[in-house]
Coordinates of C-alpha atoms in Angstrom, one line a residue:
Chain A
M701 CA 17.5 17.7 13.3
T702 CA 15.4 16.9 16.3
S703 CA 15.8 14.1 18.8
D704 CA 13.9 10.9 18.7
T705 CA 11.0 11.2 21.1
G706 CA 10.2 7.5 21.3
V707 CA 9.3 6.5 24.8
H708 CA 10.6 3.1 25.9
A709 CA 10.4 1.5 29.3
R710 CA 13.9 0.4 28.5
A711 CA 16.0 -0.2 25.4
G712 CA 14.9 -3.3 23.7
R713 CA 17.1 -5.4 21.4
L714 CA 15.6 -3.8 18.3
E715 CA 16.8 -0.4 19.5
L716 CA 20.2 -1.7 20.4
D717 CA 20.5 -3.3 17.0
S718 CA 19.4 -0.2 15.1
S719 CA 22.1 2.2 16.0
L720 CA 22.4 5.2 13.7
T721 CA 25.4 7.6 13.7
A722 CA 24.5 10.9 12.1
D723 CA 26.8 12.2 9.4
G724 CA 25.4 15.7 8.8
P725 CA 21.7 16.7 9.1
S726 CA 20.3 14.0 6.8
A727 CA 22.6 11.1 6.5
F728 CA 23.4 8.2 8.8
D729 CA 25.9 5.4 9.1
A730 CA 24.2 2.2 10.2
V731 CA 25.2 -1.4 10.7
I732 CA 22.9 -4.1 9.5
S733 CA 22.7 -6.6 12.2
P734 CA 23.2 -10.4 11.5
D735 CA 20.5 -11.1 14.2
W736 CA 17.4 -9.9 12.4
G737 CA 17.2 -12.0 9.3
M738 CA 16.6 -15.2 7.6
K739 CA 20.0 -16.9 7.3
S740 CA 22.2 -14.2 5.8
T741 CA 19.3 -12.1 4.5
P742 CA 18.2 -9.2 6.7
N743 CA 14.5 -9.1 7.3
G744 CA 12.7 -6.5 5.2
G745 CA 10.7 -5.3 8.2
Y746 CA 13.8 -4.8 10.3
L747 CA 15.3 -2.7 7.4
M748 CA 12.1 -0.7 7.1
S749 CA 12.1 0.0 10.8
L750 CA 15.8 1.1 10.7
V751 CA 15.2 3.5 7.8
L752 CA 12.0 4.9 9.3
R753 CA 14.0 5.5 12.5
A754 CA 16.5 7.5 10.5
M755 CA 13.7 9.5 8.8
G756 CA 12.0 10.2 12.1
R757 CA 15.2 11.8 13.4
V758 CA 15.4 14.2 10.4
F759 CA 11.8 15.3 10.3
P760 CA 10.0 17.5 12.9
L761 CA 7.2 14.9 13.1
H762 CA 8.4 11.5 14.2
D763 CA 5.7 8.9 13.6
P764 CA 5.6 7.0 10.3
L765 CA 1.9 7.2 9.3
T766 CA 2.3 5.6 5.9
A767 CA 5.5 4.1 4.6
T768 CA 6.3 2.2 1.4
A769 CA 9.5 0.3 0.9
H770 CA 10.9 -1.0 -2.4
Y771 CA 13.5 -3.7 -2.0
N772 CA 15.7 -3.2 -5.1
E773 CA 18.1 -5.9 -4.2
Q774 CA 19.3 -7.8 -1.2
T775 CA 20.8 -5.8 1.6
E776 CA 23.9 -7.4 3.1
I777 CA 24.8 -7.7 6.8
G778 CA 27.3 -5.0 7.7
P779 CA 27.8 -1.3 7.2
A780 CA 25.2 0.8 5.4
R781 CA 24.5 4.4 4.7
I782 CA 21.0 5.9 5.0
E783 CA 20.4 9.1 3.1
V784 CA 17.2 11.0 3.9
E785 CA 15.5 13.6 1.7
T786 CA 12.9 16.0 3.0
I787 CA 10.2 16.4 0.4
R788 CA 7.7 18.7 2.2
V789 CA 7.0 19.6 5.8
G790 CA 3.6 20.9 6.8
R791 CA 1.7 21.3 10.0
T792 CA 0.4 17.8 10.2
L793 CA 2.5 15.8 7.7
A794 CA 6.2 15.6 7.0
R795 CA 7.0 13.8 3.7
G796 CA 10.3 12.3 2.7
M797 CA 12.2 9.7 1.0
A798 CA 15.2 7.6 2.1
R799 CA 17.8 5.4 0.4
L800 CA 19.7 2.6 2.0
I801 CA 23.0 2.3 0.3
Q802 CA 25.9 -0.2 0.6
G803 CA 29.1 0.6 -1.4
D804 CA 27.8 2.2 -4.5
R805 CA 24.5 0.2 -4.6
E806 CA 21.1 1.4 -3.6
R807 CA 19.5 -1.6 -1.9
M808 CA 16.2 -0.2 -0.8
R809 CA 14.2 3.0 -1.1
V810 CA 11.4 4.2 1.2
L811 CA 8.7 6.9 0.6
A812 CA 6.8 8.0 3.7
A813 CA 4.6 10.5 5.4
F814 CA 5.2 11.2 9.1
G815 CA 2.9 12.8 11.6
T816 CA 1.9 12.3 15.2
L817 CA 0.2 9.0 16.1
P818 CA -2.7 9.3 18.5
A819 CA -3.0 7.1 21.5
A820 CA -5.5 4.5 20.5
S821 CA -8.7 6.4 21.2
G822 CA -11.2 3.6 21.6
H823 CA -13.7 6.2 20.2
P824 CA -13.2 6.0 16.4
L825 CA -15.8 7.5 14.1
Y826 CA -15.9 4.0 12.6
S827 CA -14.0 0.7 13.2
V828 CA -14.8 -2.7 11.9
P829 CA -14.9 -5.3 14.6
R830 CA -11.9 -7.6 14.5
S831 CA -12.9 -9.8 11.7
F832 CA -10.5 -12.7 12.0
D833 CA -10.7 -15.6 14.4
L834 CA -7.8 -16.1 16.8
A835 CA -7.8 -19.0 19.3
P836 CA -7.2 -18.0 22.9
L837 CA -3.6 -17.6 23.8
D838 CA -3.3 -20.8 25.8
E839 CA -4.7 -22.8 22.9
C840 CA -2.1 -21.4 20.5
T841 CA 1.2 -23.0 19.6
A842 CA 4.7 -21.6 20.4
V843 CA 7.0 -22.7 17.6
V844 CA 10.1 -21.0 16.1
V845 CA 9.9 -21.5 12.4
G846 CA 13.1 -21.5 10.4
T847 CA 13.7 -20.7 6.8
P848 CA 12.2 -22.8 4.0
D849 CA 15.5 -24.6 3.6
G850 CA 15.9 -25.4 7.2
G851 CA 18.1 -22.4 8.1
R852 CA 18.0 -20.1 11.1
A853 CA 15.4 -17.3 11.0
S854 CA 17.1 -15.1 13.6
V855 CA 14.4 -12.3 13.3
R856 CA 11.8 -14.7 14.8
E857 CA 13.9 -15.4 17.9
H858 CA 13.1 -11.9 19.1
F859 CA 9.4 -12.6 19.3
D860 CA 7.3 -14.8 21.4
V861 CA 4.8 -16.0 18.7
R862 CA 1.8 -18.2 19.5
Y863 CA 0.2 -19.4 16.3
D864 CA -3.4 -20.4 16.0
P865 CA -3.0 -24.1 15.2
S866 CA -5.5 -23.7 12.3
S867 CA -3.2 -21.5 10.4
I868 CA 0.1 -23.5 10.5
G869 CA -0.9 -26.8 8.9
W870 CA 2.3 -26.9 7.0
V871 CA 4.3 -27.1 10.3
S872 CA 3.0 -30.7 10.7
G873 CA 3.1 -31.5 6.9
A874 CA -0.5 -30.9 6.3
P875 CA -1.0 -27.5 4.6
T876 CA -4.6 -26.2 5.2
G877 CA -5.0 -24.8 1.7
K878 CA -5.8 -21.4 3.1
P879 CA -3.2 -18.6 2.9
Q880 CA -3.7 -17.3 6.4
I881 CA -1.5 -16.7 9.5
R882 CA -3.1 -16.0 12.8
A883 CA -0.9 -15.3 15.9
W884 CA -0.4 -13.6 19.2
V885 CA 3.0 -11.8 19.1
R886 CA 5.1 -9.9 21.6
A887 CA 8.8 -9.0 21.9
S888 CA 10.6 -11.8 23.8
D889 CA 12.9 -9.3 25.6
G890 CA 9.9 -7.8 27.4
S891 CA 9.9 -4.5 25.6
E892 CA 6.5 -3.2 24.6
P893 CA 5.3 -2.7 21.0
D894 CA 5.9 0.7 19.5
R895 CA 6.2 2.4 16.1
H896 CA 9.6 0.9 15.6
L897 CA 8.6 -2.7 16.4
L898 CA 5.4 -2.9 14.3
P899 CA 7.2 -2.7 10.9
V900 CA 9.3 -5.7 12.0
V901 CA 6.2 -7.6 13.2
V902 CA 4.4 -7.2 9.9
D903 CA 7.2 -8.9 8.0
A904 CA 8.8 -11.3 10.4
L905 CA 6.4 -14.3 10.3
P906 CA 6.2 -17.0 7.7
S907 CA 4.5 -16.4 4.4
T908 CA 0.8 -17.1 4.1
A909 CA 1.8 -19.1 1.0
F910 CA 3.2 -21.9 3.1
D911 CA -0.3 -23.2 3.9
L912 CA -0.8 -23.5 0.1
G913 CA 2.0 -26.1 0.0
V914 CA 4.6 -23.5 -1.1
D915 CA 7.9 -24.1 0.6
T916 CA 10.2 -21.7 -1.1
W917 CA 11.5 -18.2 -0.4
V918 CA 8.9 -15.5 -1.2
P919 CA 10.9 -12.2 -1.7
T920 CA 9.1 -8.9 -1.0
V921 CA 8.9 -6.5 -3.9
E922 CA 7.1 -3.7 -2.0
L923 CA 5.8 -3.3 1.5
T924 CA 3.4 -0.6 2.6
I925 CA 2.5 0.0 6.3
H926 CA -0.1 2.3 7.7
Q927 CA 0.3 2.9 11.5
R928 CA -2.9 4.3 13.0
A929 CA -2.3 4.5 16.7
R930 CA 0.3 3.9 19.4
P931 CA -0.2 0.3 20.6
A932 CA -1.1 -0.4 24.2
P933 CA 1.3 -2.6 26.1
G934 CA 0.9 -6.3 25.9
W935 CA 0.3 -9.0 23.3
L936 CA -0.5 -8.1 19.7
Q937 CA -3.2 -10.0 17.9
C938 CA -2.2 -10.4 14.3
A939 CA -3.6 -11.7 11.0
W940 CA -2.2 -12.1 7.5
D941 CA -4.2 -13.1 4.5
S942 CA -3.6 -13.4 0.8
T943 CA -6.4 -12.6 -1.6
L944 CA -4.7 -13.7 -4.8
V945 CA -1.8 -16.0 -5.4
A946 CA -1.3 -16.2 -9.2
D947 CA 1.2 -15.8 -12.0
G948 CA 4.2 -15.6 -9.9
M949 CA 3.0 -13.0 -7.4
L950 CA 1.0 -12.8 -4.2
E951 CA -0.1 -10.1 -1.9
E952 CA -0.1 -10.4 1.9
D953 CA -2.4 -8.2 3.9
G954 CA -1.7 -7.8 7.6
Q955 CA -3.6 -6.4 10.5
I956 CA -2.2 -5.8 14.0
W957 CA -4.6 -5.2 16.9
D958 CA -3.3 -4.2 20.3
S959 CA -4.2 -5.6 23.7
A960 CA -6.8 -2.9 24.2
G961 CA -8.7 -4.0 21.1
N962 CA -7.6 -1.3 18.7
L963 CA -6.4 -1.7 15.2
V964 CA -2.9 -0.2 15.3
A965 CA -1.4 -1.2 11.9
M966 CA -2.3 -2.4 8.5
S967 CA 0.2 -3.7 6.0
R968 CA 0.2 -4.9 2.5
Q969 CA 3.1 -6.4 0.5
L970 CA 3.5 -7.7 -3.0
A971 CA 5.9 -10.6 -3.2
L972 CA 7.4 -12.8 -5.8
L973 CA 6.4 -16.5 -5.9
P974 CA 8.8 -18.6 -7.8
R975 CA 7.1 -20.1 -10.9
S976 CA 8.3 -23.5 -9.6
A977 CA 6.0 -23.0 -6.5
G978 CA 3.0 -24.5 -8.2
S979 CA 1.1 -21.9 -10.2
S980 CA -1.4 -24.0 -12.0
S981 CA -1.8 -21.8 -15.0
Chain B
M1491 CA 13.2 4.5 -24.5
T1492 CA 10.7 2.1 -25.8
S1493 CA 7.3 2.7 -27.2
D1494 CA 4.1 2.3 -25.2
T1495 CA 2.7 -1.1 -26.1
G1496 CA -0.7 -0.6 -24.7
V1497 CA -3.4 -2.1 -27.0
H1498 CA -6.6 -0.1 -27.4
A1499 CA -9.5 -0.9 -29.7
R1500 CA -9.5 2.9 -30.2
A1501 CA -8.1 5.9 -28.3
G1502 CA -10.3 6.7 -25.3
R1503 CA -10.7 10.1 -23.8
L1504 CA -8.2 9.2 -21.0
E1505 CA -5.5 8.6 -23.6
L1506 CA -6.3 11.8 -25.5
D1507 CA -6.2 13.7 -22.2
S1508 CA -2.9 12.2 -21.1
S1509 CA -0.6 13.4 -23.9
L1510 CA 3.1 13.4 -23.0
T1511 CA 5.8 15.1 -25.0
A1512 CA 9.2 13.6 -24.4
D1513 CA 12.0 16.0 -23.6
G1514 CA 15.0 13.7 -23.5
P1515 CA 15.1 10.1 -22.5
S1516 CA 13.4 10.5 -19.1
A1517 CA 11.5 13.7 -18.9
F1518 CA 8.1 14.7 -20.3
D1519 CA 6.0 17.8 -20.8
A1520 CA 2.4 17.1 -19.9
V1521 CA -0.8 19.2 -19.6
I1522 CA -3.1 18.5 -16.7
S1523 CA -6.6 18.4 -18.1
P1524 CA -9.4 20.4 -16.5
D1525 CA -11.7 17.5 -17.4
W1526 CA -10.5 14.8 -14.9
G1527 CA -11.1 16.4 -11.6
M1528 CA -13.3 17.7 -8.8
K1529 CA -14.0 21.3 -9.5
S1530 CA -10.5 22.7 -10.1
T1531 CA -8.6 19.8 -8.3
P1532 CA -7.3 17.2 -10.7
N1533 CA -8.2 13.7 -9.6
G1534 CA -5.4 11.8 -7.9
G1535 CA -6.0 8.6 -9.9
Y1536 CA -5.9 10.6 -13.2
L1537 CA -2.5 12.0 -12.1
M1538 CA -1.3 8.6 -11.1
S1539 CA -2.3 7.2 -14.4
L1540 CA -0.5 10.0 -16.3
V1541 CA 2.7 9.6 -14.3
L1542 CA 2.7 5.8 -14.7
R1543 CA 2.2 6.2 -18.4
A1544 CA 5.4 8.3 -18.5
M1545 CA 7.3 5.8 -16.4
G1546 CA 6.1 2.9 -18.7
R1547 CA 7.6 4.7 -21.7
V1548 CA 11.0 5.0 -20.0
F1549 CA 11.3 1.5 -18.7
P1550 CA 11.7 -1.7 -20.8
L1551 CA 8.8 -3.2 -18.9
H1552 CA 5.5 -1.3 -19.3
D1553 CA 2.9 -2.5 -16.8
P1554 CA 2.8 -1.0 -13.3
L1555 CA 2.6 -4.0 -11.0
T1556 CA 2.8 -1.9 -7.8
A1557 CA 2.7 1.9 -7.6
T1558 CA 2.6 4.3 -4.7
A1559 CA 1.8 7.9 -5.1
H1560 CA 2.3 10.6 -2.4
Y1561 CA 0.4 13.8 -3.1
N1562 CA 2.7 16.5 -1.6
E1563 CA 0.4 19.4 -2.5
Q1564 CA -2.4 20.1 -4.9
T1565 CA -1.5 19.8 -8.6
E1566 CA -3.0 22.5 -10.8
I1567 CA -4.7 22.3 -14.1
G1568 CA -2.2 23.2 -16.9
P1569 CA 1.4 22.5 -17.9
A1570 CA 3.5 20.1 -15.8
R1571 CA 6.7 18.3 -16.1
I1572 CA 7.3 14.6 -15.3
E1573 CA 10.8 13.5 -14.5
V1574 CA 11.4 9.8 -14.4
E1575 CA 14.3 8.1 -12.6
T1576 CA 15.2 4.5 -13.3
I1577 CA 16.3 2.8 -10.1
R1578 CA 17.0 -0.7 -11.2
V1579 CA 16.0 -2.8 -14.2
G1580 CA 16.1 -6.6 -13.9
R1581 CA 14.6 -9.4 -16.0
T1582 CA 11.2 -9.4 -14.4
L1583 CA 11.0 -6.0 -12.7
A1584 CA 11.9 -2.4 -13.6
R1585 CA 11.9 -0.1 -10.6
G1586 CA 11.7 3.6 -10.7
M1587 CA 10.5 6.9 -9.3
A1588 CA 8.9 9.9 -10.9
R1589 CA 8.2 13.5 -9.8
L1590 CA 5.4 15.7 -11.2
I1591 CA 6.6 19.2 -11.1
Q1592 CA 4.9 22.6 -11.8
G1593 CA 7.1 25.6 -11.8
D1594 CA 9.6 24.9 -9.1
R1595 CA 7.2 22.9 -6.9
E1596 CA 7.1 19.1 -6.7
R1597 CA 3.4 18.3 -6.5
M1598 CA 3.5 14.5 -6.4
R1599 CA 6.0 11.6 -6.2
V1600 CA 5.5 8.1 -7.4
L1601 CA 7.5 5.0 -6.5
A1602 CA 6.7 1.9 -8.6
A1603 CA 7.8 -1.5 -9.9
F1604 CA 6.9 -2.4 -13.5
G1605 CA 6.7 -5.8 -15.1
T1606 CA 4.4 -7.7 -17.5
L1607 CA 0.8 -8.2 -16.5
P1608 CA -0.6 -11.6 -17.3
A1609 CA -3.8 -12.0 -19.0
A1610 CA -6.2 -13.0 -16.2
S1611 CA -5.5 -16.7 -16.0
G1612 CA -8.6 -18.0 -14.4
H1613 CA -6.2 -20.6 -12.9
P1614 CA -4.6 -19.0 -9.9
L1615 CA -2.9 -21.0 -7.3
Y1616 CA -5.3 -19.4 -4.9
S1617 CA -8.0 -16.7 -5.2
V1618 CA -10.6 -15.8 -2.7
P1619 CA -14.1 -15.8 -4.1
R1620 CA -15.4 -12.3 -4.5
S1621 CA -16.4 -11.5 -1.0
F1622 CA -18.5 -8.4 -1.4
D1623 CA -22.2 -8.3 -2.4
L1624 CA -23.1 -6.3 -5.5
A1625 CA -26.7 -6.1 -6.7
P1626 CA -27.3 -7.1 -10.4
L1627 CA -26.6 -4.3 -12.8
D1628 CA -30.2 -3.6 -13.6
E1629 CA -31.0 -3.1 -9.9
C1630 CA -28.2 -0.6 -9.5
T1631 CA -28.5 3.2 -9.6
A1632 CA -26.9 5.4 -12.3
V1633 CA -26.1 8.7 -10.7
V1634 CA -23.4 11.3 -11.3
V1635 CA -22.2 12.5 -7.9
G1636 CA -20.7 16.0 -7.6
T1637 CA -18.3 17.4 -5.1
P1638 CA -19.2 17.6 -1.4
D1639 CA -20.0 21.3 -1.9
G1640 CA -22.2 20.8 -5.0
G1641 CA -19.5 21.4 -7.6
R1642 CA -18.8 19.5 -10.8
A1643 CA -16.8 16.3 -10.5
S1644 CA -15.7 16.0 -14.1
V1645 CA -13.7 12.9 -13.6
R1646 CA -16.9 11.0 -12.9
E1647 CA -18.5 12.0 -16.2
H1648 CA -16.1 9.7 -18.0
F1649 CA -17.6 6.7 -16.3
D1650 CA -20.9 4.9 -16.4
V1651 CA -21.2 4.1 -12.7
R1652 CA -24.1 2.0 -11.4
Y1653 CA -24.1 2.1 -7.6
D1654 CA -25.5 -0.6 -5.4
P1655 CA -28.4 1.2 -3.7
S1656 CA -27.3 -0.2 -0.3
S1657 CA -24.0 1.7 -0.5
I1658 CA -25.2 5.2 -1.3
G1659 CA -27.6 6.1 1.5
W1660 CA -26.1 9.6 1.7
V1661 CA -27.4 10.4 -1.9
S1662 CA -30.9 10.4 -0.5
G1663 CA -29.9 12.0 2.8
A1664 CA -29.9 8.7 4.8
P1665 CA -26.3 7.6 5.4
T1666 CA -26.1 3.9 6.0
G1667 CA -23.4 4.2 8.7
K1668 CA -21.3 1.7 6.7
P1669 CA -18.2 3.1 4.9
Q1670 CA -18.7 1.0 1.7
I1671 CA -19.1 1.8 -1.9
R1672 CA -20.2 -1.0 -4.3
A1673 CA -20.5 -0.3 -8.0
W1674 CA -20.4 -1.5 -11.6
V1675 CA -18.1 0.8 -13.6
R1676 CA -17.1 1.2 -17.2
A1677 CA -15.7 4.0 -19.4
S1678 CA -18.6 5.9 -20.9
D1679 CA -16.7 6.4 -24.2
G1680 CA -16.8 2.7 -24.9
S1681 CA -13.1 2.1 -24.4
E1682 CA -12.2 -1.0 -22.5
P1683 CA -10.5 -1.1 -19.1
D1684 CA -6.7 -1.3 -19.1
R1685 CA -3.7 -0.6 -17.0
H1686 CA -4.1 3.1 -17.6
L1687 CA -7.8 3.3 -16.7
L1688 CA -7.7 1.2 -13.5
P1689 CA -5.7 3.8 -11.5
V1690 CA -8.4 6.4 -12.3
V1691 CA -11.2 4.0 -11.4
V1692 CA -9.8 3.3 -7.9
D1693 CA -9.8 7.0 -7.0
A1694 CA -12.7 8.5 -9.0
L1695 CA -15.7 7.5 -6.9
P1696 CA -17.0 9.2 -3.8
S1697 CA -15.4 8.5 -0.5
T1698 CA -16.6 5.6 1.7
A1699 CA -16.8 8.2 4.5
F1700 CA -19.9 9.8 3.0
D1701 CA -22.1 7.0 4.3
L1702 CA -20.8 7.8 7.8
G1703 CA -22.4 11.2 7.4
V1704 CA -19.2 12.9 6.4
D1705 CA -19.7 15.5 3.7
T1706 CA -16.4 17.2 3.3
W1707 CA -13.4 16.7 1.1
V1708 CA -11.2 13.8 2.0
P1709 CA -7.8 14.5 0.5
T1710 CA -5.5 11.6 -0.3
V1711 CA -2.2 11.4 1.5
E1712 CA -0.9 8.2 -0.2
L1713 CA -2.4 5.8 -2.7
T1714 CA -0.9 2.4 -3.5
I1715 CA -2.3 0.2 -6.4
H1716 CA -1.4 -3.4 -7.2
Q1717 CA -2.4 -4.4 -10.7
R1718 CA -2.5 -8.2 -11.0
A1719 CA -3.9 -9.0 -14.5
R1720 CA -5.0 -7.3 -17.7
P1721 CA -8.8 -6.9 -17.3
A1722 CA -11.2 -8.6 -19.7
P1723 CA -13.4 -6.2 -21.7
G1724 CA -16.7 -5.2 -20.1
W1725 CA -18.1 -3.9 -16.9
L1726 CA -15.8 -3.8 -13.8
Q1727 CA -17.2 -4.8 -10.4
C1728 CA -15.8 -2.6 -7.7
A1729 CA -15.8 -2.4 -3.9
W1730 CA -14.3 0.1 -1.5
D1731 CA -14.3 -0.4 2.2
S1732 CA -12.8 1.5 5.2
T1733 CA -11.6 -0.5 8.2
L1734 CA -10.8 2.4 10.5
V1735 CA -12.0 6.0 10.4
A1736 CA -10.5 7.7 13.4
D1737 CA -8.3 10.6 14.6
G1738 CA -8.5 12.5 11.4
M1739 CA -7.5 9.7 9.1
L1740 CA -9.2 6.9 7.2
E1741 CA -8.0 4.2 4.8
E1742 CA -10.0 3.1 1.8
D1743 CA -9.4 -0.4 0.4
G1744 CA -10.5 -1.1 -3.2
Q1745 CA -11.0 -4.2 -5.2
I1746 CA -11.6 -4.3 -8.9
W1747 CA -12.9 -7.5 -10.5
D1748 CA -13.3 -7.8 -14.3
S1749 CA -16.2 -9.2 -16.3
A1750 CA -14.5 -12.6 -16.4
G1751 CA -14.6 -12.9 -12.6
N1752 CA -10.9 -12.1 -12.0
L1753 CA -9.5 -9.8 -9.4
V1754 CA -7.4 -7.3 -11.5
A1755 CA -6.5 -4.6 -9.0
M1756 CA -6.3 -3.9 -5.3
S1757 CA -5.8 -0.4 -3.9
R1758 CA -5.4 1.2 -0.6
Q1759 CA -5.2 4.8 0.3
L1760 CA -4.7 6.8 3.4
A1761 CA -6.7 10.0 3.5
L1762 CA -7.2 13.0 5.8
L1763 CA -10.5 13.4 7.4
P1764 CA -11.1 17.0 8.6
R1765 CA -11.4 17.1 12.4
S1766 CA -14.7 18.9 11.9
A1767 CA -16.1 15.8 10.2
G1768 CA -17.3 14.2 13.3
S1769 CA -14.5 12.2 15.0
S1770 CA -16.1 11.4 18.3
S1771 CA -12.9 11.2 20.3

């Protein structure tokens, strides 16, 4: 087991709320915080971040390059155990799997490949220009969005989020009809974005489906995140889009760009849309 | 264990080359065909299809809605064992994992959620219009592309592929500089597309990187496929794009639309780009 080599200017709230106590070389006792969720439901990105932190402590390579989480059933606030399996360690990739367990129930499973993230090079062989529009920061709207049923979404209180007004029509009762979220995001405690924060960012904001007039919970079935570079300090510029919302399912594709203009993470999740939420078929 | 309920007009070559012999309720003996690969390397999509077929026989729900494969090391042509673990079965989702093993080595691991694919409804709550350009079929180019080093790519011989000429500049020695593939695709044996064929389609064509002047192997680290509907019979209209090619990695995003104009599958893979292949950083 090697130490976590993450570099922080100082410990942020996420790190403080992600404590892991090793129990042998590949198992950890953790406590699922009540402060990173939607009402009593822990945020899927927070859980992903916690599990990846555990895996990164077991493997000799510490950065999650690609990680897929399956949410088998709802994780509860409180004690949990994380068991990490090493599948294969090579020179550039360390592969493994982890289970998040509460009592005798496996709540979540993660399959991932770890490596070493580059500093954003600024000299890629190819990068698309940022293809989404995002209004300037001072034209965006700071609003803390609660749960669909008016509850507290504590996970969002850790972020300073400035929404492009064109992507949150539903906030003022006028859904745009376009399943898009556009926002500037940074941690509200002043900590800078890193490999631990990005998995939370990709899952913390409201669903793209809200601007289709959907106002229910949209539980994640599966979430995959590719991290491609260590983000520069500063505001993140983020976009989520859905391509197809049909037959009780939707996918959400996320992009996170850092303040230096580099694409640092891509995410895709498949989520359940309650049939009552307006499928017209 | 339930039977495979896939409906075929007749058995296609893929089905014939994907035989599985059950050994108990959750394990199968398989033979990796020499005819679905690149030289002696079995195609990753073919392996994915084979493993998902095994999982679909174990679970009470038979359609892979979201599946993630990690390719730990190269699978070899010849005998293999597939071991399926059921993680959780609910009313709408069956979750599980599978390992493809040869000798004492785990070559590949798949994490997936199965359900029931709808017929393409044509009445989604939301669907983007098809956003990529694809020239009419009779203006596209039928060419069988081999491996980067001039070998046989047997997996491609099972498909009638018509490339949009604007996306295969490298075939005539003039890479376009855009990491895009656009093509019409159907099985050359006359079988119609289904949940088993789509995982092969998403991984069978040349890498998007070739039109960046890259001419090496681009091994897949991880491949995730969302299937969203049963495809209508006929030609598939396909697009692959890379967003970022940098620091030894690239991602390829695929979309498959059926002949009725419905998005039936989305894929994303993270692949390794040899450092020698021109990263300018």
